[in-house]
Coordinates of C-alpha atoms in Angstrom, one line a residue:
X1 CA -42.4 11.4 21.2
X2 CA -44.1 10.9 24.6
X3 CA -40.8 8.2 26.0
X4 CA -43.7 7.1 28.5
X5 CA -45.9 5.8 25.6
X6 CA -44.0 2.7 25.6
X7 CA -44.5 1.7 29.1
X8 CA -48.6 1.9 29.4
X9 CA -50.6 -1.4 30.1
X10 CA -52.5 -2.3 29.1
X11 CA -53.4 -1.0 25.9
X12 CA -56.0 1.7 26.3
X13 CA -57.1 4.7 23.6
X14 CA -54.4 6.9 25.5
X15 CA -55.7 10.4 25.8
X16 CA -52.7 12.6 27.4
X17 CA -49.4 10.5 27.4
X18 CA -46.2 13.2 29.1
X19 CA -42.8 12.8 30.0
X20 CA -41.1 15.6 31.3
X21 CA -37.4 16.1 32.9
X22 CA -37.2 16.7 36.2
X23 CA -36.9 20.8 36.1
X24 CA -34.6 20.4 39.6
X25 CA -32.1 18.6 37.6
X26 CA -32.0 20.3 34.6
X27 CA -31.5 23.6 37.0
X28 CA -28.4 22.5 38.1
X29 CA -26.6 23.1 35.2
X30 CA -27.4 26.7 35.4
X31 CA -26.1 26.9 39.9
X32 CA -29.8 26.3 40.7
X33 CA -30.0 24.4 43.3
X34 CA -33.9 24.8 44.1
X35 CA -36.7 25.9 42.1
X36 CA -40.9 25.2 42.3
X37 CA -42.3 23.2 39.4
X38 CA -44.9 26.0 38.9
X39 CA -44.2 28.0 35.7
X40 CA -42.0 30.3 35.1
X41 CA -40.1 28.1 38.0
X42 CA -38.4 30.4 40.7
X43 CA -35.9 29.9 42.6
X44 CA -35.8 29.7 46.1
X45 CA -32.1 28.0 46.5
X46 CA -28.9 29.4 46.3
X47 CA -30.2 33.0 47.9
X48 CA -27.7 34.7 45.6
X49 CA -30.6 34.0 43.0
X50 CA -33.5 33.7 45.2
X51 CA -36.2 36.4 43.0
X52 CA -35.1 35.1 39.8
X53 CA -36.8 32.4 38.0
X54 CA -35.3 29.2 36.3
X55 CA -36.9 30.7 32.8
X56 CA -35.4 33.6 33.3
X57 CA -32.4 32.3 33.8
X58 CA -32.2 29.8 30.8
X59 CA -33.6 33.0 28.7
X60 CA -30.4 35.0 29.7
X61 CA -28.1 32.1 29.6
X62 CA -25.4 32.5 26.8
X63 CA -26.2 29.4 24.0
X64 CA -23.7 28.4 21.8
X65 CA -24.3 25.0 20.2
X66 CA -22.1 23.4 22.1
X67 CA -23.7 24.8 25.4
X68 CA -26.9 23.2 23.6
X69 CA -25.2 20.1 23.6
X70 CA -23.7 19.7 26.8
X71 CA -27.5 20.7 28.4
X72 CA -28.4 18.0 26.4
X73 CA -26.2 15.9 27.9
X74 CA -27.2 16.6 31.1
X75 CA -30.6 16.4 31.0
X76 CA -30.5 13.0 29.5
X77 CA -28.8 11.8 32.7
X78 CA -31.4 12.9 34.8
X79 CA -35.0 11.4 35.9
X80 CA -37.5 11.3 33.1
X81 CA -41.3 11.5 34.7
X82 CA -44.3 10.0 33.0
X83 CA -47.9 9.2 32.8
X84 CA -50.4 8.2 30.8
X85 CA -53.7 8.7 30.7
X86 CA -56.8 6.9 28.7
X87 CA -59.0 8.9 26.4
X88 CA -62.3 10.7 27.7
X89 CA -65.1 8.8 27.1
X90 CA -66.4 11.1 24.6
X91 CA -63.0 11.6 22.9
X92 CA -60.7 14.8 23.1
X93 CA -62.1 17.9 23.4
X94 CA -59.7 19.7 20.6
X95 CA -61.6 22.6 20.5
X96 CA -59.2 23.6 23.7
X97 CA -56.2 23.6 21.4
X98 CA -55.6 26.8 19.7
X99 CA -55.6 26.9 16.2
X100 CA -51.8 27.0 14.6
X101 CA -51.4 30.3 12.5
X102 CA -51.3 30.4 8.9

């Protein structure tokens, strides 16, 4: 669930409502120091990992369940960002969303 959906006033048909963690520092946890918010994230900061990307990284990264847990951990003590926004005045387009497969 959208944790920024309880914070919107006032009450509007919401349309979007995000919360994201903050992907600079979730990349700690991994040495990052410095990465762009543009997908797949690269790194610019430390340079021993400057050309690599934060997805990259997190794809090689060895996950156990506990090293689940203790990301877990650490992204819940970082910066949630939010924001909410009302519905279209002619509704959602859902014809952008791709059908789920069978």
């Amino acid at each position: 669930m959208c944790k920024n959906f309880l914070q919107y006033y006032p009450r509007i048909k919401l349309g979007v409502c995000v919360s994201i963690m903050d992907i600079n520092h979730a990349a700690t946890f991994f040495g990052v120091q410095y990465a762009d918010w543009e997908f797949p994230f690269p790194i610019y900061y430390p340079p021993s990992m400057t050309g690599q990307t934060l997805y990259g990284v997190m794809n090689r990264y060895p996950w156990t369940n506990e090293e689940a847990e203790r990301f877990e951990r650490h992204v819940g003590n970082g910066k949630v960002l939010g924001w909410c926004r009302p519905e279209p005045a002619g509704g959602l387009d859902y014809q952008l969303l791709a059908p789920l497969p069978d």
